[in-house]
DNA sequence: CGTGTACTTGAGAATTGTCAAAGGCTGTGG
DNA sequence: CCACAGCCTTTGACAATTCTCAAGTACACG
């Protein structure tokens, strides 16, 4: 718990104080951690596992906005403004989270202005990430976006094997297609092409062995 | 200057202090306000006019990420981290800005934790805006995105006329198409269709009279 | 009023989405 | 340990959308 980067810079004493205010909880796959339209009452930090943030559109479709994994947090932008959450968050597998209530979070920020700055930086990072995603989603070919997603997954969800990086997929094909904003079938086809090109190798539905990350990187750059 | 929302909550005294630290400047159309890859030395607030934030991709293409207008600010996410800006900002017409140096900004935040919270809220708003943009860019038909853009423009750049809202376009067709992530020609065609449907009416290349914003709003909702 | 730039329109090519059916994986229960 | 049911995934064929290239037109500015 003391490894959470958000608090890495705090003194031991401050840290103890904060730790005593946190509460931990686990969720199972598909359990809702935060509902869309609800006013979040806490800041939630993912400690183990991963979760998806998604919006339900007026016509009932789901659109995934983020995949949260270890050390990502959410709920912070609503803690001061008291607005309703624009998205829901659901566990993609067993997830362990730590939470702070709104009151504790506010007190924390007032007592430790440094943390406010950390939050500004962290939000800035998220903005940068979204900007990058926007850029590729908005301006690029589907192949490029897929390459970028796979590279992202290698960083976050892969284990090294003798033959290359093996991604333990946090999402089904359907989820990935949704996240990329394309049809399930299109993703299948593109992955098949990558497999026939010898760039990757599918191991069942939940694992992807990436043999040539260099080729993917090259494609992701061609925007 | 005292109307900038960012400082609306400050006392007169604090405000005076801050105002003395700001410097103002104007830019002409196409002048670069912030270069991509440069380390911003200041927080910049748009006071008059509008500007585009864009990235140059490795193959030389430009992709517009934001249109900044009055009271929008940029540069804040780099002031603490010291990272290079991921995008450039250029004036779309005559622009007047106010800036703070990094040092003044940092001091400001340390002295006024409230402002830090305001920044967190503001960044949160930008994240929400990006998330919405992501959702429509990633998952929707082009018609829906165009409708959403026009509605956005009505709010920011329109003047009321007896016949409807007249948008003074901050961007050329090319710029709008770029922002939407579609081809210039596609945008032209879609606008022509909207015109033939009697939803809008083109006045030269820089003005659009929206006759039926209600129809656009209806379409923007159908995601 | 002319000239250059930006915009519109057209036609065909390429890409992606949709619908339908077949194939493969996973987990349960015998 | 095997068989089966259900669901997810893949593949195919076709339709719809968008892109590209090319030409013609309108606009804005000098």
XYZ file of C-alpha atoms (C1' of nucleotides) in Angstrom:
506
model
C 0.000 0.000 0.000
C 2.888 2.331 0.689
C 4.023 1.728 -2.837
C 1.259 3.840 -4.322
C 3.124 6.559 -6.211
C 0.547 9.134 -5.253
C 1.811 9.022 -1.677
C 5.402 8.150 -2.303
C 6.595 11.610 -1.394
C 4.825 11.837 1.942
C 6.609 11.476 5.256
C 6.094 8.291 7.186
C 3.937 10.089 9.713
C 1.666 11.649 7.147
C 1.481 8.390 5.371
C 0.343 6.533 8.471
C -2.342 9.110 9.004
C -3.574 8.698 5.468
C -3.398 4.952 5.530
C -5.667 4.913 8.543
C -8.268 6.810 6.545
C -8.292 4.479 3.606
C -10.453 1.516 3.220
C -9.888 -1.417 0.996
C -12.286 -3.581 -0.913
C -12.300 -6.274 -3.566
C -14.638 -6.696 -6.496
C -15.319 -9.658 -8.734
C -15.480 -9.642 -12.505
C -18.275 -7.420 -13.864
C -19.046 -5.922 -10.502
C -19.710 -2.204 -10.768
C -17.235 -0.114 -8.804
C -18.744 3.230 -9.769
C -22.063 3.806 -11.466
C -22.613 6.268 -14.255
C -24.617 9.268 -13.107
C -23.829 8.623 -9.480
C -22.003 11.234 -7.418
C -18.764 9.583 -6.371
C -18.256 9.707 -2.646
C -14.660 8.617 -2.783
C -11.397 8.639 -4.622
C -10.620 5.096 -5.652
C -7.187 3.734 -6.417
C -6.737 0.419 -8.171
C -4.349 -1.722 -6.225
C -4.622 -5.025 -8.005
C -6.366 -6.123 -11.169
C -7.905 -3.963 -13.852
C -11.179 -2.236 -14.579
C -12.886 -0.545 -17.465
C -14.422 2.920 -17.457
C -17.292 3.169 -19.866
C -20.303 5.196 -20.817
C -23.696 3.922 -21.813
C -24.894 5.958 -24.747
C -28.533 7.042 -25.063
C -29.251 4.129 -27.384
C -27.912 1.572 -24.952
C -24.496 0.962 -26.459
C -21.443 0.763 -24.265
C -18.303 2.725 -25.069
C -15.106 1.998 -23.149
C -13.050 5.088 -22.371
C -10.219 3.777 -20.232
C -8.710 0.601 -18.991
C -7.559 1.250 -15.455
C -4.855 -0.904 -13.980
C -2.609 -0.884 -10.927
C -2.119 2.595 -9.429
C -4.617 4.297 -11.672
C -7.282 6.201 -9.803
C -10.632 7.718 -10.566
C -13.356 9.794 -8.993
C -11.069 12.712 -8.249
C -12.616 15.131 -10.701
C -15.976 14.882 -9.029
C -14.913 15.199 -5.419
C -14.899 18.966 -5.375
C -17.479 19.824 -7.922
C -20.106 17.389 -6.660
C -21.026 16.467 -10.194
C -22.299 13.147 -11.361
C -19.833 10.740 -12.868
C -19.858 10.750 -16.643
C -18.907 7.101 -16.759
C -19.232 3.820 -14.922
C -16.335 1.686 -13.777
C -16.582 -2.113 -13.688
C -14.100 -4.803 -12.727
C -12.582 -6.790 -15.580
C -11.508 -9.530 -13.192
C -10.852 -9.735 -9.470
C -9.927 -6.217 -8.437
C -8.629 -4.810 -5.201
C -9.066 -1.108 -4.573
C -8.288 1.442 -1.886
C -10.633 4.346 -1.319
C -10.741 7.659 0.432
C -13.903 9.439 1.277
C -14.458 12.862 -0.160
C -13.978 14.463 3.254
C -10.670 12.780 3.854
C -9.487 13.647 0.391
C -10.350 17.296 0.781
C -8.653 17.484 4.133
C -5.649 15.763 2.663
C -5.335 18.304 -0.083
C -5.749 21.248 2.237
C -3.126 19.856 4.609
C -0.703 18.857 1.885
C -0.616 21.298 -0.985
C 2.130 19.167 -2.476
C -0.427 16.493 -3.122
C -2.575 18.945 -5.006
C 0.318 19.535 -7.302
C 0.799 15.840 -7.701
C -2.835 15.589 -8.679
C -2.459 18.334 -11.202
C 0.472 16.466 -12.688
C -1.389 13.198 -12.709
C -4.442 14.738 -14.341
C -2.098 16.359 -16.814
C -0.700 12.943 -17.628
C -4.175 11.637 -18.162
C -4.978 14.559 -20.414
C -1.838 13.807 -22.408
C -2.849 10.197 -22.671
C -6.313 11.136 -23.856
C -4.846 13.581 -26.318
C -2.689 10.868 -27.787
C -5.673 8.544 -27.937
C -7.709 11.277 -29.592
C -5.041 11.840 -32.130
C -4.860 8.223 -33.146
C -8.576 7.572 -32.872
C -9.421 10.638 -34.849
C -6.819 10.692 -37.507
C -5.446 7.246 -38.104
C -6.142 4.038 -39.836
C -7.490 1.185 -37.841
C -4.275 -0.824 -38.255
C -2.323 1.949 -36.575
C -4.688 2.087 -33.655
C -4.533 -1.659 -33.195
C -0.752 -1.590 -33.228
C -0.785 1.184 -30.615
C -3.202 -0.749 -28.424
C -1.107 -3.889 -28.575
C 2.020 -1.959 -27.641
C 0.148 -0.419 -24.749
C -0.971 -3.855 -23.636
C 2.564 -5.188 -23.859
C 3.636 -2.567 -21.361
C 0.798 -3.178 -18.980
C -0.241 -6.781 -19.280
C 2.580 -8.801 -20.784
C 4.950 -11.345 -19.340
C 8.227 -12.139 -21.021
C 8.632 -15.540 -22.578
C 11.496 -17.004 -24.565
C 9.627 -16.326 -27.771
C 8.417 -12.808 -27.057
C 6.014 -10.786 -24.937
C 2.872 -12.657 -24.020
C -0.088 -10.402 -23.336
C -2.670 -11.605 -20.856
C -5.587 -9.767 -22.372
C -7.683 -7.774 -19.918
C -10.473 -7.511 -22.467
C -12.279 -9.820 -24.840
C -12.157 -9.121 -28.570
C -15.486 -7.451 -28.146
C -14.113 -5.212 -25.412
C -11.024 -4.338 -27.409
C -13.076 -3.540 -30.494
C -15.338 -1.356 -28.395
C -12.364 0.443 -26.884
C -10.933 1.049 -30.354
C -14.284 2.146 -31.687
C -14.439 -0.501 -34.411
C -16.511 -3.603 -35.085
C -15.601 -6.887 -33.407
C -15.285 -8.557 -36.782
C -12.885 -5.947 -38.099
C -10.597 -6.528 -35.139
C -10.708 -10.281 -35.705
C -9.764 -9.831 -39.320
C -6.911 -7.457 -38.569
C -5.526 -9.759 -35.887
C -5.707 -12.666 -38.308
C -3.693 -10.662 -40.794
C -1.089 -9.852 -38.145
C -0.930 -13.528 -37.290
C -0.491 -14.558 -40.909
C 2.277 -11.984 -41.175
C 4.044 -13.702 -38.307
C 3.872 -10.631 -36.088
C 1.850 -12.292 -33.401
C 0.455 -15.599 -32.391
C -2.860 -16.235 -30.702
C -2.917 -18.571 -27.705
C -6.560 -19.246 -27.016
C -8.776 -16.229 -26.516
C -7.002 -14.671 -23.599
C -3.385 -14.621 -24.609
C -1.488 -13.066 -27.456
C 2.153 -13.756 -28.046
C 3.753 -10.805 -29.783
C 6.693 -12.018 -31.826
C 7.637 -8.758 -33.524
C 6.904 -5.758 -31.322
C 9.318 -3.796 -33.509
C 7.020 -4.128 -36.508
C 4.062 -2.969 -34.433
C 6.051 -0.003 -33.173
C 6.938 0.936 -36.709
C 3.291 0.833 -37.742
C 2.097 2.748 -34.712
C 4.450 5.559 -35.656
C 3.085 5.863 -39.167
C 0.162 8.072 -38.332
C -8.842 40.889 -16.838
C -10.503 40.466 -13.473
C -13.225 38.557 -15.227
C -11.057 35.511 -15.737
C -12.948 32.756 -13.922
C -9.737 31.217 -12.713
C -9.230 34.137 -10.364
C -12.825 35.037 -9.707
C -12.711 33.687 -6.194
C -9.635 35.590 -5.082
C -9.757 38.582 -2.807
C -9.120 41.968 -4.343
C -5.743 42.153 -2.671
C -4.595 38.769 -3.900
C -5.911 39.575 -7.280
C -3.908 42.763 -7.524
C -0.802 40.872 -6.582
C -1.410 38.336 -9.289
C -2.316 40.881 -11.884
C 1.019 42.558 -11.341
C 2.764 39.316 -12.184
C 0.969 38.705 -15.416
C 2.069 39.905 -18.738
C -0.052 40.351 -21.759
C 0.678 39.876 -25.412
C -1.086 39.718 -28.741
C -0.508 37.378 -31.653
C -1.575 37.561 -35.264
C -3.148 34.796 -37.302
C -0.886 31.747 -37.682
C 1.646 33.006 -35.180
C 2.879 30.225 -32.936
C 2.087 30.810 -29.278
C 3.650 27.580 -28.037
C 5.862 25.247 -30.012
C 5.579 21.496 -29.945
C 8.466 19.918 -28.091
C 9.298 23.123 -26.278
C 9.211 23.294 -22.486
C 6.537 25.844 -21.677
C 7.823 28.559 -19.382
C 4.425 29.969 -18.627
C 0.771 29.335 -18.101
C -1.122 31.110 -20.859
C -4.724 32.210 -20.694
C -6.595 33.240 -23.807
C -8.220 36.564 -23.259
C -9.492 37.415 -26.688
C -9.659 35.473 -29.934
C -9.104 31.779 -30.476
C -6.240 29.396 -31.083
C -5.730 25.820 -32.157
C -3.677 23.210 -30.333
C -2.261 20.674 -32.724
C 0.324 17.995 -33.117
C 2.526 17.353 -36.082
C 2.659 13.639 -36.690
C 5.877 11.923 -37.744
C 4.822 12.011 -41.375
C 4.214 15.743 -41.343
C 0.455 15.798 -41.021
C -1.217 18.165 -38.616
C -3.890 16.979 -36.214
C -5.901 19.547 -34.280
C -6.667 18.532 -30.720
C -8.409 21.561 -29.268
C -9.805 24.877 -30.220
C -9.056 27.252 -27.386
C -11.158 30.330 -26.955
C -11.686 33.025 -24.331
C -10.700 31.933 -20.814
C -9.209 28.628 -21.881
C -5.667 28.130 -20.719
C -2.798 25.848 -21.548
C 0.702 25.029 -20.459
C -0.320 24.146 -16.929
C 0.420 20.446 -17.156
C 4.022 21.078 -17.946
C 4.798 23.707 -15.356
C 5.591 21.257 -12.600
C 6.822 18.275 -14.497
C 9.148 20.223 -16.776
C 8.162 18.061 -19.721
C 8.032 19.130 -23.307
C 4.734 20.183 -24.719
C 3.032 17.450 -26.701
C 1.394 19.973 -28.981
C 1.825 23.380 -30.529
C -0.596 26.251 -30.176
C -1.133 28.762 -32.969
C -3.403 31.772 -33.283
C -6.440 31.377 -35.534
C -6.844 35.118 -35.772
C -5.753 38.082 -33.679
C -5.353 36.704 -30.163
C -4.700 38.400 -26.874
C -3.267 36.312 -24.071
C -2.179 36.743 -20.474
C 0.705 34.707 -19.129
C 2.280 33.754 -15.858
C 5.763 32.507 -15.560
C 6.325 29.123 -14.081
C 7.771 30.632 -10.911
C 4.827 32.910 -10.333
C 2.424 30.117 -10.983
C 4.104 27.810 -8.532
C 4.193 30.480 -5.868
C 0.572 31.210 -6.556
C -0.427 27.635 -6.003
C 1.609 27.285 -2.845
C 0.127 30.476 -1.423
C -3.420 29.727 -2.496
C -4.293 26.049 -2.162
C -7.778 26.969 -3.269
C -6.419 27.716 -6.682
C -4.892 24.277 -6.846
C -8.318 22.865 -6.306
C -9.686 25.109 -8.984
C -7.041 23.770 -11.317
C -7.929 20.223 -10.467
C -11.532 21.016 -11.275
C -10.605 22.731 -14.491
C -8.397 19.874 -15.609
C -11.205 17.543 -14.662
C -13.507 19.493 -16.920
C -11.029 19.210 -19.727
C -10.745 15.488 -19.151
C -14.511 15.213 -19.300
C -14.538 17.201 -22.513
C -11.883 14.968 -24.020
C -13.750 11.893 -22.876
C -16.869 13.097 -24.605
C -14.887 13.899 -27.721
C -13.287 10.457 -27.564
C -16.631 8.828 -27.268
C -18.034 10.547 -30.299
C -14.845 10.368 -32.330
C -14.399 6.724 -31.534
C -17.847 5.352 -31.707
C -20.083 7.499 -33.805
C -21.041 8.261 -37.321
C -19.528 11.255 -38.969
C -22.901 13.019 -39.138
C -23.182 12.840 -35.384
C -19.744 14.311 -34.886
C -20.461 17.142 -37.278
C -23.710 17.935 -35.495
C -21.863 17.979 -32.179
C -19.175 20.265 -33.544
C -21.714 22.709 -34.924
C -23.545 22.824 -31.615
C -20.263 23.451 -29.872
C -19.527 26.257 -32.290
C -22.946 27.779 -31.739
C -22.137 28.099 -28.057
C -18.723 29.562 -28.577
C -18.743 31.495 -31.817
C -22.290 32.368 -32.741
C -24.180 35.630 -32.735
C -27.948 35.703 -32.667
C -29.759 36.918 -35.731
C -33.480 37.114 -36.483
C -33.220 33.920 -38.517
C -31.090 31.849 -36.168
C -27.614 31.486 -34.730
C -24.869 32.642 -37.066
C -21.532 30.961 -36.445
C -18.405 32.963 -37.225
C -16.218 29.987 -38.037
C -12.860 29.979 -36.289
C -11.574 27.321 -38.683
C -11.602 26.720 -42.417
C -13.301 23.617 -43.801
C -9.911 22.035 -43.887
C -9.334 22.857 -40.216
C -12.733 21.539 -39.204
C -12.244 18.341 -41.161
C -8.857 17.896 -39.530
C -10.341 18.462 -36.085
C -13.053 15.921 -36.799
C -10.583 13.448 -38.239
C -12.281 13.224 -41.630
C -11.472 14.307 -45.185
C -12.179 17.857 -46.280
C -14.406 16.618 -49.071
C -16.524 14.521 -46.744
C -17.206 17.545 -44.567
C -18.185 19.595 -47.617
C -20.603 16.939 -48.739
C -22.203 16.576 -45.313
C -22.617 20.312 -44.943
C -24.205 20.452 -48.373
C -26.680 17.811 -47.291
C -27.493 19.783 -44.135
C -28.020 22.856 -46.265
C -30.304 21.040 -48.671
C -32.269 19.783 -45.669
C -32.799 23.364 -44.606
C -30.951 22.881 -41.331
C -28.311 25.465 -42.095
C -27.368 28.044 -44.610
C -23.880 28.923 -45.747
C -22.903 32.593 -45.927
C -19.613 32.652 -47.739
C -16.837 30.527 -46.348
C -16.664 31.999 -42.884
C -20.218 32.093 -41.694
C -22.822 29.476 -41.132
C -26.376 30.325 -40.251
C -27.942 27.496 -38.279
C -31.664 27.502 -38.854
C -32.586 24.377 -36.941
C -30.275 23.784 -33.985
C -32.949 21.503 -32.569
C -32.470 19.039 -35.421
C -28.700 19.073 -34.875
C -29.187 18.488 -31.164
C -31.414 15.540 -31.903
C -28.802 14.013 -34.189
C -25.951 14.657 -31.778
C -27.810 12.662 -29.157
C -28.198 9.621 -31.367
C -24.819 8.127 -30.725
C -11.934 43.344 -61.143
C -8.584 39.814 -61.508
C -5.953 36.154 -59.326
C -4.896 32.716 -56.153
C -6.729 30.009 -52.633
C -10.312 27.517 -50.667
C -14.352 25.071 -51.420
C -17.658 21.943 -53.856
C -18.903 18.170 -56.651
C -18.172 13.815 -59.151
C -16.691 9.025 -59.891
C -14.313 5.064 -58.617
C -11.432 2.637 -55.122
C -10.645 1.220 -50.560
C -12.072 0.474 -46.013
C -15.163 -0.748 -42.604
C -19.759 -2.206 -40.951
C -23.566 -5.598 -40.996
C -25.659 -9.952 -41.223
C -25.204 -14.808 -41.239
C -23.096 -19.120 -40.447
C -19.451 -22.048 -39.006
C -15.742 -22.978 -35.887
C -13.300 -23.077 -31.342
C -12.866 -22.349 -26.385
C -14.464 -22.835 -21.565
C -16.563 -24.685 -17.963
C -19.994 -27.890 -16.113
C -21.763 -32.257 -15.084
C -21.725 -36.931 -15.744
C -11.514 -37.681 -18.087
C -14.838 -36.943 -21.607
C -18.989 -34.980 -23.669
C -21.888 -31.225 -24.316
C -23.871 -26.646 -24.054
C -23.267 -21.930 -24.442
C -20.731 -18.205 -25.668
C -17.152 -15.921 -27.918
C -14.560 -15.696 -32.067
C -13.570 -16.225 -36.869
C -14.701 -16.123 -41.630
C -17.446 -14.973 -45.682
C -20.318 -12.119 -48.625
C -22.386 -7.948 -49.369
C -23.792 -3.130 -48.278
C -22.713 1.343 -46.705
C -19.561 4.794 -45.766
C -15.598 7.313 -46.454
C -11.245 8.384 -48.963
C -8.684 9.666 -52.992
C -7.983 11.833 -57.169
C -9.574 15.108 -60.425
C -12.031 18.816 -62.232
C -14.784 22.757 -61.871
C -16.643 26.748 -59.024
C -16.958 30.299 -55.559
C -14.885 33.230 -52.534
C -11.603 36.604 -50.464
C -8.125 39.717 -50.917
C -5.365 42.807 -53.078
